[in-house]
Amino acid sequence: GFREADLVLEDSFRTPMVHQAYLEPHGVIADVSATGKVTVWSPTQSVFMAQGRIADAFGLPLTKVRVIVTCLGGGFGGKVETLVEPIAVALAQKTRGPVKLILTREEEFIAAKPRHPAVVDFKVGARKDGTLAAIEARLVYDTGAFADDGPMVASVGTFYASQPYRIPHVKIDGYAVYTNHALCGAFRGFGNPQQAYAFESMMDMIAEKLGIDPLELRLKNALEGGDSLVIGQVVNSVGLKECLSKSARGIGWKSDKPRENRGQGLASLWHTSANLFTQAVVKMQQDGTLVLSTGASDIGQGSDTVLCQIVAETMGLPLEDVAVSTPDTDTSPYNWATVASRTTYVVGNAARLAAIDVKAKIFELAAEELDAAPHLLEIEDRHVIVPGPSGRRISLQEIATKAHWRKGGPIMGVASFGMEGPGFDPEVCKLTGAVLRRRGGFVFGSHAVEVEVDPATGQVTVLKIAAAHDVGRAVNPMGVEGQIQGGFAMGLGYALYEEIRYQDGRVLNPSFLDYRIPTMLDVPDIEAIIVEEADEGGPFGAKGVGEPGLVGVAPAVANAIYNAVGVRIRELPITAEKLYWALKEKRGK
């Protein structure tokens, strides 16, 4: 591949340790009954993962551990694995009484599980016309003193490091390494933002060397529907080119910088939204309304609303007729976790299939009352009807009453869903140590920004933002826009401000006073552009949107800064101080 290339570039990039900065710190209440059963109330992103970790830690069967999720004040991956829960359980066992444990903000910054710092080295080869020929990459993730999610983060980051482009020759090595830092864990993007910053920066460097517009370079190499990924998996739902065009249009893209010290930059991104398994139960109540039960935690992203929308749409009912229950390991069906942007796709599919199961049972009972074949029936205005001039109908409440009191028993729909399609092709992709070998629900997008740099201070002001995401089908458009905007705002912190800093093993900035996150004064209006390239496997064609909003921000900002002042910073965050000294060096001072 490199022999076929006319241009070969090599460079190295660094990304920092950053905290999820959720407003609610880790907290838990634990109690132990007279029979030894442990009950835990936790704002966790996975009640079943918490249950398993606690059971393992104390040598208990799962029947002796109950975890109930409470409302979450943010998570972003930081509340997936257990942190304080086992400690509270141990104290409850010793004291024989309930124990509440809540971390201080300082403890959060010292002992929680932030994003992995990384060193990312890329070698990229391209032909004169801009066609990418080959890449070789080495990704080293600092997992801290314990492995935790490190191997998975390294595996996933390695997978994404080919970016959403057609590249015939690829070699990528990913490592999770132990260091004397706090352990790191899951954080929105999960290994993807680190490599995206490096590769998308290099895409602009290649464009400059070849004299090609950065937008045109990306459009030329972008994946399209039907393309095979480097791991041999064919992807069919790809709206990347539309995202690139629309995001660029959103900031008035042009290759020349708008005016002195102003610059524009963009970046492509991709992610996935479907992996592993889940189950859902839809229960019909005596008045004909429905209750949806899953193990999925709503961590503020609005998944409870989306899942209820999917059930309501499947059933032909108004949204207010569907309620959702609180995840509880004693009563909820299994779900792996609210992570990986998977809830809409995976849990949504299970909820849709469970609703279809309920609907079939309703029609079976209604068919006897209406003297019609079940497949001819429909639901309209909270009634089962026989379409046509007969006007025959029966209310859902009557059907429920009949089921509860006269025939068949209460109606309940149950369904499981998971990724079981073709996985990575071992003939074309030689994997060593990869954790997940099947992915789906591929999400694509593009971020475009315009910035202004004060050359006297290095201060960066973000002026325009346009973020386009291919979400398959927007089940809840307002929710999608909120996820894109929230992800981008979080990405700005990663790009410009945030870093957990150490000196001699001590965290220097364990508070929001010294750990800088973006405020409303730092974030201009974000134009969220929804692109809908339906995924045939998703519920109503939907894909996920939770993580991608962050992934492409840092490289887009870095590229815009370079376009503005001709200085490229290869280590995040791109602080005013770093820019100030880089600009002085450029001027020879």
CSV table of C-alpha atoms in Angstrom, one decimal, residues 129-577:
chain,number,residue,atom,x,y,z
A,129,ASP,CA,-5.4,12.4,-6.7
A,130,GLY,CA,-6.2,12.1,-3.0
A,131,THR,CA,-7.1,8.4,-2.9
A,132,LEU,CA,-6.0,6.8,0.4
A,133,ALA,CA,-3.7,3.9,-0.2
A,134,ALA,CA,-2.6,2.6,3.2
A,135,ILE,CA,-2.5,3.4,6.9
A,136,GLU,CA,-0.5,2.0,9.8
A,137,ALA,CA,-1.3,3.0,13.3
A,138,ARG,CA,-0.2,2.4,16.9
A,139,LEU,CA,-2.7,3.3,19.6
A,140,VAL,CA,-1.5,3.2,23.2
A,141,TYR,CA,-4.2,3.7,25.9
A,142,ASP,CA,-3.2,4.4,29.5
A,143,THR,CA,-5.6,2.3,31.6
A,144,GLY,CA,-4.2,3.2,35.0
A,145,ALA,CA,-3.4,0.8,37.8
A,146,PHE,CA,-6.1,-1.8,36.8
A,147,ALA,CA,-7.3,-3.2,33.5
A,148,ASP,CA,-11.0,-2.5,34.0
A,149,ASP,CA,-12.4,-1.4,30.6
A,150,GLY,CA,-8.9,-0.9,29.2
A,151,PRO,CA,-8.7,-4.0,26.9
A,152,MET,CA,-12.2,-3.2,25.5
A,153,VAL,CA,-11.4,0.5,25.0
A,154,ALA,CA,-8.1,-0.5,23.2
A,155,SER,CA,-10.0,-3.0,21.1
A,156,VAL,CA,-12.8,-0.6,20.1
A,157,GLY,CA,-10.4,2.2,19.4
A,158,THR,CA,-8.4,0.0,17.2
A,159,PHE,CA,-11.5,-1.0,15.3
A,160,TYR,CA,-12.5,2.6,14.6
A,161,ALA,CA,-9.0,3.8,13.6
A,162,SER,CA,-9.5,3.2,9.9
A,163,GLN,CA,-12.1,6.0,10.1
A,164,PRO,CA,-15.1,5.9,7.7
A,165,TYR,CA,-13.1,5.7,4.5
A,166,ARG,CA,-12.2,3.1,1.8
A,167,ILE,CA,-8.6,2.1,2.5
A,168,PRO,CA,-7.3,-1.1,0.9
A,169,HIS,CA,-4.3,-1.7,3.2
A,170,VAL,CA,-4.6,-1.3,6.9
A,171,LYS,CA,-2.5,-2.4,9.9
A,172,ILE,CA,-3.5,-1.1,13.3
A,173,ASP,CA,-2.1,-2.2,16.7
A,174,GLY,CA,-3.9,-1.2,20.0
A,175,TYR,CA,-2.5,-1.5,23.5
A,176,ALA,CA,-3.9,-1.0,27.0
A,177,VAL,CA,-1.0,-0.3,29.3
A,178,TYR,CA,-0.7,-0.2,33.1
A,179,THR,CA,0.5,3.0,34.7
A,180,ASN,CA,0.6,4.5,38.2
A,181,HIS,CA,-2.5,6.6,37.4
A,182,ALA,CA,-6.1,6.3,38.6
A,183,LEU,CA,-7.8,3.6,36.7
A,184,CYS,CA,-9.6,4.7,33.6
A,185,GLY,CA,-12.9,3.5,32.3
A,186,ALA,CA,-15.8,4.1,29.9
A,187,PHE,CA,-16.4,7.6,28.6
A,188,ARG,CA,-18.6,8.8,25.7
A,189,GLY,CA,-16.9,7.5,22.5
A,190,PHE,CA,-15.0,4.6,24.2
A,191,GLY,CA,-11.6,4.7,22.5
A,192,ASN,CA,-12.9,6.5,19.4
A,193,PRO,CA,-12.2,10.2,20.2
A,194,GLN,CA,-8.5,9.6,20.8
A,195,GLN,CA,-7.8,8.1,17.3
A,196,ALA,CA,-10.3,10.4,15.5
A,197,TYR,CA,-8.3,13.5,16.7
A,198,ALA,CA,-5.2,12.0,15.2
A,199,PHE,CA,-6.5,10.6,11.9
A,200,GLU,CA,-8.8,13.6,11.0
A,201,SER,CA,-5.9,16.0,11.7
A,202,MET,CA,-3.8,14.0,9.3
A,203,MET,CA,-6.5,14.1,6.7
A,204,ASP,CA,-6.2,17.9,6.6
A,205,MET,CA,-2.4,17.6,6.5
A,206,ILE,CA,-2.6,15.3,3.5
A,207,ALA,CA,-5.1,17.7,1.8
A,208,GLU,CA,-2.6,20.6,2.3
A,209,LYS,CA,0.3,18.6,0.9
A,210,LEU,CA,-1.6,17.5,-2.2
A,211,GLY,CA,-3.3,20.8,-2.7
A,212,ILE,CA,-6.8,19.3,-2.3
A,213,ASP,CA,-9.8,20.9,-0.5
A,214,PRO,CA,-10.2,19.0,2.8
A,215,LEU,CA,-13.9,18.5,2.1
A,216,GLU,CA,-13.2,17.1,-1.3
A,217,LEU,CA,-10.6,14.7,0.1
A,218,ARG,CA,-13.1,13.3,2.5
A,219,LEU,CA,-15.9,13.0,0.0
A,220,LYS,CA,-13.5,11.2,-2.4
A,221,ASN,CA,-12.6,8.5,0.2
A,222,ALA,CA,-15.9,8.3,2.1
A,223,LEU,CA,-17.6,5.0,2.6
A,224,GLU,CA,-20.8,4.3,0.7
A,225,GLY,CA,-23.6,1.8,1.1
A,226,GLY,CA,-22.5,-1.7,0.1
A,227,ASP,CA,-18.8,-1.0,0.9
A,228,SER,CA,-16.9,-3.6,2.9
A,229,LEU,CA,-15.2,-2.4,6.0
A,230,VAL,CA,-11.6,-3.3,6.8
A,231,ILE,CA,-12.8,-6.1,9.0
A,232,GLY,CA,-14.8,-7.6,6.1
A,233,GLN,CA,-18.2,-6.6,7.3
A,234,VAL,CA,-20.5,-5.0,4.7
A,235,VAL,CA,-22.2,-1.8,5.7
A,236,ASN,CA,-25.4,-0.7,3.9
A,237,SER,CA,-26.8,2.4,5.7
A,238,VAL,CA,-24.2,5.1,5.1
A,239,GLY,CA,-25.1,8.8,5.0
A,240,LEU,CA,-21.6,10.1,5.4
A,241,LYS,CA,-21.4,12.1,2.1
A,242,GLU,CA,-24.6,13.9,2.9
A,243,CYS,CA,-23.4,14.7,6.4
A,244,LEU,CA,-20.2,16.1,5.0
A,245,SER,CA,-21.9,18.3,2.5
A,246,LYS,CA,-24.6,19.6,4.9
A,247,SER,CA,-22.2,20.3,7.8
A,248,ALA,CA,-19.9,22.2,5.5
A,249,ARG,CA,-22.8,24.2,4.0
A,250,GLY,CA,-23.9,25.0,7.6
A,251,ILE,CA,-20.7,27.1,8.2
A,252,GLY,CA,-20.5,28.5,4.7
A,253,TRP,CA,-17.5,26.3,3.9
A,254,LYS,CA,-14.7,27.5,1.7
A,255,SER,CA,-11.1,26.3,1.6
A,256,ASP,CA,-9.7,29.8,2.0
A,257,LYS,CA,-10.0,31.2,5.5
A,258,PRO,CA,-12.8,33.8,5.9
A,259,ARG,CA,-10.5,36.6,7.2
A,260,GLU,CA,-7.3,37.1,9.2
A,261,ASN,CA,-7.0,34.8,12.3
A,262,ARG,CA,-10.3,33.1,11.4
A,263,GLY,CA,-10.4,29.6,10.2
A,264,GLN,CA,-12.8,26.7,9.3
A,265,GLY,CA,-12.3,23.0,9.9
A,266,LEU,CA,-14.2,19.8,9.6
A,267,ALA,CA,-13.9,16.1,10.5
A,268,SER,CA,-15.7,12.9,9.6
A,269,LEU,CA,-16.8,10.5,12.2
A,270,TRP,CA,-18.3,7.1,12.7
A,271,HIS,CA,-19.5,4.9,15.5
A,272,THR,CA,-21.7,1.9,16.1
A,273,SER,CA,-25.0,1.5,17.9
A,274,ALA,CA,-25.7,-2.2,18.1
A,275,ASN,CA,-24.0,-4.9,20.1
A,276,LEU,CA,-24.8,-7.7,22.5
A,277,PHE,CA,-28.3,-8.7,23.8
A,278,THR,CA,-31.3,-7.5,25.7
A,279,GLN,CA,-34.9,-8.4,26.5
A,280,ALA,CA,-38.1,-6.5,26.9
A,281,VAL,CA,-41.6,-7.2,28.3
A,282,VAL,CA,-44.8,-5.3,27.5
A,283,LYS,CA,-47.6,-5.9,29.9
A,284,MET,CA,-51.3,-5.0,29.2
A,285,GLN,CA,-53.1,-3.6,32.2
A,286,GLN,CA,-56.8,-4.0,33.0
A,287,ASP,CA,-57.8,-0.7,31.4
A,288,GLY,CA,-56.0,-1.5,28.1
A,289,THR,CA,-52.9,0.6,28.7
A,290,LEU,CA,-49.4,-0.8,28.6
A,291,VAL,CA,-46.3,-1.0,30.8
A,292,LEU,CA,-42.9,-1.5,29.2
A,293,SER,CA,-40.2,-3.2,31.3
A,294,THR,CA,-36.5,-3.3,30.3
A,295,GLY,CA,-33.2,-3.3,32.1
A,296,ALA,CA,-32.2,-0.1,30.4
A,297,SER,CA,-31.3,2.9,32.6
A,298,ASP,CA,-32.4,6.4,31.3
A,299,ILE,CA,-29.2,8.4,32.1
A,300,GLY,CA,-30.7,11.7,30.9
A,301,GLN,CA,-30.6,10.9,27.2
A,302,GLY,CA,-34.4,10.4,27.0
A,303,SER,CA,-34.4,6.6,26.2
A,304,ASP,CA,-37.5,6.0,28.3
A,305,THR,CA,-39.4,8.4,26.1
A,306,VAL,CA,-38.0,6.8,22.9
A,307,LEU,CA,-38.8,3.3,24.0
A,308,CYS,CA,-42.3,4.2,24.9
A,309,GLN,CA,-42.6,5.9,21.5
A,310,ILE,CA,-41.5,2.7,19.7
A,311,VAL,CA,-44.1,0.7,21.6
A,312,ALA,CA,-46.9,3.2,21.0
A,313,GLU,CA,-46.1,3.4,17.3
A,314,THR,CA,-46.0,-0.4,17.0
A,315,MET,CA,-49.4,-0.7,18.8
A,316,GLY,CA,-51.1,2.3,17.2
A,317,LEU,CA,-51.7,3.9,20.6
A,318,PRO,CA,-51.1,7.4,21.9
A,319,LEU,CA,-47.8,7.8,23.8
A,320,GLU,CA,-49.6,8.5,27.1
A,321,ASP,CA,-51.0,5.0,27.1
A,322,VAL,CA,-47.5,3.5,27.5
A,323,ALA,CA,-45.6,3.7,30.8
A,324,VAL,CA,-42.1,2.4,31.6
A,325,SER,CA,-41.0,0.7,34.8
A,326,THR,CA,-37.8,1.3,36.8
A,327,PRO,CA,-34.9,-1.2,36.1
A,328,ASP,CA,-34.7,-3.7,39.0
A,329,THR,CA,-32.7,-6.9,38.8
A,330,ASP,CA,-35.5,-8.8,40.6
A,331,THR,CA,-38.2,-7.8,38.2
A,332,SER,CA,-36.8,-6.4,35.0
A,333,PRO,CA,-35.7,-8.5,32.0
A,334,TYR,CA,-32.0,-8.6,31.2
A,335,ASN,CA,-30.2,-5.8,29.5
A,336,TRP,CA,-26.4,-5.6,29.2
A,337,ALA,CA,-26.0,-1.9,29.9
A,338,THR,CA,-27.0,1.7,28.8
A,339,VAL,CA,-23.8,2.2,26.9
A,340,ALA,CA,-22.4,2.1,23.4
A,341,SER,CA,-25.2,4.2,21.9
A,342,ARG,CA,-27.2,1.0,21.8
A,343,THR,CA,-30.4,1.6,23.6
A,344,THR,CA,-32.6,2.9,20.7
A,345,TYR,CA,-31.3,0.2,18.4
A,346,VAL,CA,-31.0,-2.9,20.6
A,347,VAL,CA,-33.5,-2.3,23.4
A,348,GLY,CA,-35.8,-0.5,21.0
A,349,ASN,CA,-35.9,-3.6,18.8
A,350,ALA,CA,-36.7,-5.8,21.7
A,351,ALA,CA,-39.5,-3.4,22.8
A,352,ARG,CA,-40.9,-3.4,19.3
A,353,LEU,CA,-40.9,-7.2,19.1
A,354,ALA,CA,-42.5,-7.5,22.5
A,355,ALA,CA,-45.2,-5.0,21.4
A,356,ILE,CA,-45.8,-7.1,18.3
A,357,ASP,CA,-46.3,-10.1,20.5
A,358,VAL,CA,-48.8,-8.3,22.6
A,359,LYS,CA,-50.7,-7.1,19.5
A,360,ALA,CA,-50.9,-10.6,18.1
A,361,LYS,CA,-52.5,-11.8,21.4
A,362,ILE,CA,-54.9,-8.9,21.5
A,363,PHE,CA,-56.1,-9.6,17.9
A,364,GLU,CA,-56.5,-13.3,18.7
A,365,LEU,CA,-58.9,-12.5,21.5
A,366,ALA,CA,-60.6,-9.8,19.6
A,367,ALA,CA,-61.2,-12.0,16.6
A,368,GLU,CA,-63.6,-14.1,18.5
A,369,GLU,CA,-65.7,-11.1,19.6
A,370,LEU,CA,-65.7,-9.5,16.2
A,371,ASP,CA,-66.1,-12.6,14.1
A,372,ALA,CA,-63.1,-11.7,11.9
A,373,ALA,CA,-59.7,-13.2,11.1
A,374,PRO,CA,-56.9,-11.8,13.4
A,375,HIS,CA,-54.8,-10.7,10.4
A,376,LEU,CA,-57.6,-8.4,9.2
A,377,LEU,CA,-57.8,-6.4,12.4
A,378,GLU,CA,-56.3,-3.0,13.3
A,379,ILE,CA,-56.1,-0.8,16.3
A,380,GLU,CA,-57.7,2.6,16.1
A,381,ASP,CA,-58.7,5.1,18.8
A,382,ARG,CA,-58.0,2.6,21.6
A,383,HIS,CA,-60.2,0.0,19.9
A,384,VAL,CA,-59.7,-3.1,17.8
A,385,ILE,CA,-61.6,-2.6,14.6
A,386,VAL,CA,-62.6,-4.5,11.5
A,387,PRO,CA,-61.7,-2.1,8.7
A,388,GLY,CA,-64.6,-1.4,6.3
A,389,PRO,CA,-68.2,-0.4,6.4
A,390,SER,CA,-69.3,-2.9,9.1
A,391,GLY,CA,-68.0,-0.6,11.9
A,392,ARG,CA,-67.4,-3.6,14.2
A,393,ARG,CA,-65.1,-2.7,17.1
A,394,ILE,CA,-64.2,-3.6,20.7
A,395,SER,CA,-62.3,-1.5,23.1
A,396,LEU,CA,-58.8,-2.5,24.4
A,397,GLN,CA,-60.2,-2.2,27.9
A,398,GLU,CA,-62.9,-4.8,27.1
A,399,ILE,CA,-60.2,-7.1,25.6
A,400,ALA,CA,-58.0,-6.7,28.7
A,401,THR,CA,-61.0,-7.4,31.0
A,402,LYS,CA,-61.8,-10.5,29.1
A,403,ALA,CA,-58.1,-11.7,29.3
A,404,HIS,CA,-57.9,-10.9,33.0
A,405,TRP,CA,-61.2,-12.5,34.1
A,406,ARG,CA,-62.6,-14.9,31.5
A,407,LYS,CA,-60.1,-16.3,29.0
A,408,GLY,CA,-56.4,-16.8,28.6
A,409,GLY,CA,-55.1,-14.7,31.5
A,410,PRO,CA,-53.4,-11.3,31.5
A,411,ILE,CA,-51.7,-10.5,28.1
A,412,MET,CA,-48.0,-10.1,28.1
A,413,GLY,CA,-45.5,-9.8,25.3
A,414,VAL,CA,-41.9,-10.9,25.6
A,415,ALA,CA,-39.0,-10.6,23.2
A,416,SER,CA,-35.2,-10.8,23.1
A,417,PHE,CA,-32.9,-9.1,20.6
A,418,GLY,CA,-29.2,-9.1,19.9
A,419,MET,CA,-26.6,-8.8,17.2
A,420,GLU,CA,-26.3,-12.2,15.5
A,421,GLY,CA,-25.5,-11.4,11.9
A,422,PRO,CA,-22.3,-11.8,10.1
A,423,GLY,CA,-19.3,-10.6,12.1
A,424,PHE,CA,-15.7,-9.8,11.3
A,425,ASP,CA,-14.3,-11.9,8.4
A,426,PRO,CA,-11.2,-13.9,9.7
A,427,GLU,CA,-9.9,-14.3,6.2
A,428,VAL,CA,-9.4,-10.5,5.6
A,429,CYS,CA,-9.1,-9.3,9.2
A,430,LYS,CA,-6.5,-11.0,11.3
A,431,LEU,CA,-7.6,-10.1,14.8
A,432,THR,CA,-5.6,-10.8,18.0
A,433,GLY,CA,-7.3,-9.9,21.2
A,434,ALA,CA,-10.3,-8.1,19.8
A,435,VAL,CA,-13.0,-8.2,22.4
A,436,LEU,CA,-16.1,-7.8,20.2
A,437,ARG,CA,-16.2,-9.5,16.9
A,438,ARG,CA,-19.5,-8.3,15.6
A,439,ARG,CA,-20.8,-4.8,15.3
A,440,GLY,CA,-23.8,-3.1,13.7
A,441,GLY,CA,-26.0,0.0,13.5
A,442,PHE,CA,-23.2,2.0,12.0
A,443,VAL,CA,-23.6,5.8,12.6
A,444,PHE,CA,-21.9,8.4,10.4
A,445,GLY,CA,-21.5,12.1,10.7
A,446,SER,CA,-19.5,15.2,10.2
A,447,HIS,CA,-18.6,18.2,12.3
A,448,ALA,CA,-17.7,21.6,10.9
A,449,VAL,CA,-16.6,24.7,12.9
A,450,GLU,CA,-15.4,28.2,12.4
A,451,VAL,CA,-13.1,29.7,15.0
A,452,GLU,CA,-11.2,32.9,15.7
A,453,VAL,CA,-7.8,33.0,17.4
A,454,ASP,CA,-6.4,36.0,19.2
A,455,PRO,CA,-2.8,35.9,18.2
A,456,ALA,CA,-1.8,38.0,21.2
A,457,THR,CA,-3.1,35.6,23.8
A,458,GLY,CA,-3.8,32.3,22.0
A,459,GLN,CA,-7.4,32.5,23.0
A,460,VAL,CA,-9.8,30.5,20.8
A,461,THR,CA,-13.4,31.6,20.2
A,462,VAL,CA,-15.7,29.2,18.5
A,463,LEU,CA,-18.0,31.2,16.2
A,464,LYS,CA,-20.0,28.7,14.1
A,465,ILE,CA,-20.9,25.0,14.6
A,466,ALA,CA,-22.7,22.6,12.2
A,467,ALA,CA,-23.0,19.0,13.2
A,468,ALA,CA,-24.6,16.5,10.8
A,469,HIS,CA,-25.4,13.0,11.9
A,470,ASP,CA,-26.9,10.0,10.0
A,471,VAL,CA,-29.2,8.5,12.7
A,472,GLY,CA,-31.1,6.2,10.4
A,473,ARG,CA,-34.5,7.4,11.5
A,474,ALA,CA,-35.1,10.1,14.1
A,475,VAL,CA,-37.6,8.5,16.5
A,476,ASN,CA,-37.6,11.7,18.6
A,477,PRO,CA,-36.1,14.5,16.5
A,478,MET,CA,-35.9,17.0,19.4
A,479,GLY,CA,-34.1,14.3,21.5
A,480,VAL,CA,-31.7,13.7,18.6
A,481,GLU,CA,-30.8,17.4,18.3
A,482,GLY,CA,-30.3,17.5,22.1
A,483,GLN,CA,-27.8,14.6,21.9
A,484,ILE,CA,-25.9,16.1,19.1
A,485,GLN,CA,-25.7,19.5,20.8
A,486,GLY,CA,-24.8,18.0,24.2
A,487,GLY,CA,-22.1,15.8,22.6
A,488,PHE,CA,-20.6,18.7,20.8
A,489,ALA,CA,-20.5,20.9,23.8
A,490,MET,CA,-18.7,18.1,25.7
A,491,GLY,CA,-16.3,17.6,22.8
A,492,LEU,CA,-15.4,21.3,23.0
A,493,GLY,CA,-14.2,20.7,26.6
A,494,TYR,CA,-12.0,17.8,25.3
A,495,ALA,CA,-10.6,20.0,22.5
A,496,LEU,CA,-9.9,23.2,24.3
A,497,TYR,CA,-9.9,23.0,28.1
A,498,GLU,CA,-10.1,19.7,30.0
A,499,GLU,CA,-7.3,17.7,31.5
A,500,ILE,CA,-6.8,15.9,34.8
A,501,ARG,CA,-3.3,17.0,35.8
A,502,TYR,CA,-0.9,15.0,38.0
A,503,GLN,CA,2.2,15.9,39.8
A,504,ASP,CA,4.1,13.2,41.8
A,505,GLY,CA,1.0,11.0,41.7
A,506,ARG,CA,-1.4,13.6,43.0
A,507,VAL,CA,-4.3,15.2,41.1
A,508,LEU,CA,-3.7,18.9,41.0
A,509,ASN,CA,-7.1,20.0,39.9
A,510,PRO,CA,-9.8,17.9,41.7
A,511,SER,CA,-12.7,20.5,41.4
A,512,PHE,CA,-14.8,22.4,38.9
A,513,LEU,CA,-12.9,25.5,40.0
A,514,ASP,CA,-9.6,24.2,38.6
A,515,TYR,CA,-10.9,21.6,36.1
A,516,ARG,CA,-12.3,23.7,33.3
A,517,ILE,CA,-15.4,22.6,31.4
A,518,PRO,CA,-17.3,24.6,28.8
A,519,THR,CA,-19.9,27.1,30.0
A,520,MET,CA,-22.8,28.6,28.2
A,521,LEU,CA,-20.5,31.5,27.3
A,522,ASP,CA,-18.1,29.2,25.5
A,523,VAL,CA,-20.6,27.4,23.3
A,524,PRO,CA,-22.3,29.2,20.4
A,525,ASP,CA,-25.5,28.0,18.8
A,526,ILE,CA,-25.0,24.5,17.5
A,527,GLU,CA,-26.8,23.7,14.3
A,528,ALA,CA,-27.8,20.0,14.6
A,529,ILE,CA,-28.5,18.5,11.2
A,530,ILE,CA,-30.4,15.2,11.1
A,531,VAL,CA,-29.6,12.9,8.1
A,532,GLU,CA,-31.8,9.8,7.8
A,533,GLU,CA,-30.3,6.9,6.0
A,534,ALA,CA,-32.5,4.1,7.3
A,535,ASP,CA,-30.9,1.0,8.8
A,536,GLU,CA,-33.0,-2.0,7.9
A,537,GLY,CA,-32.0,-3.7,11.2
A,538,GLY,CA,-33.0,-0.8,13.5
A,539,PRO,CA,-36.5,-0.1,14.9
A,540,PHE,CA,-38.3,1.8,12.1
A,541,GLY,CA,-34.8,2.2,10.6
A,542,ALA,CA,-33.3,4.0,13.6
A,543,LYS,CA,-29.7,4.0,14.7
A,544,GLY,CA,-28.1,5.4,17.8
A,545,VAL,CA,-26.8,9.0,18.4
A,546,GLY,CA,-25.5,9.2,22.0
A,547,GLU,CA,-21.7,9.1,21.6
A,548,PRO,CA,-21.0,10.3,18.0
A,549,GLY,CA,-21.7,13.9,19.0
A,550,LEU,CA,-18.4,14.1,20.8
A,551,VAL,CA,-16.2,12.1,18.5
A,552,GLY,CA,-15.4,14.5,15.7
A,553,VAL,CA,-15.2,17.7,17.7
A,554,ALA,CA,-11.5,17.9,18.6
A,555,PRO,CA,-10.2,17.3,15.1
A,556,ALA,CA,-12.6,19.8,13.6
A,557,VAL,CA,-11.5,22.5,16.1
A,558,ALA,CA,-7.8,21.6,15.6
A,559,ASN,CA,-8.2,21.9,11.8
A,560,ALA,CA,-10.0,25.2,12.1
A,561,ILE,CA,-7.3,26.6,14.4
A,562,TYR,CA,-4.6,25.5,11.9
A,563,ASN,CA,-6.6,27.1,9.1
A,564,ALA,CA,-6.8,30.3,11.1
A,565,VAL,CA,-3.2,30.8,12.2
A,566,GLY,CA,-1.1,28.1,10.6
A,567,VAL,CA,-0.2,26.3,13.8
A,568,ARG,CA,-1.0,22.7,14.5
A,569,ILE,CA,-1.2,21.5,18.1
A,570,ARG,CA,-0.7,17.7,18.4
A,571,GLU,CA,-1.6,17.4,22.1
A,572,LEU,CA,-5.0,18.0,23.5
A,573,PRO,CA,-6.3,20.2,25.0
A,574,ILE,CA,-5.4,23.0,22.7
A,575,THR,CA,-5.1,25.6,25.4
A,576,ALA,CA,-4.5,29.3,24.9
A,577,GLU,CA,-1.1,28.8,26.6
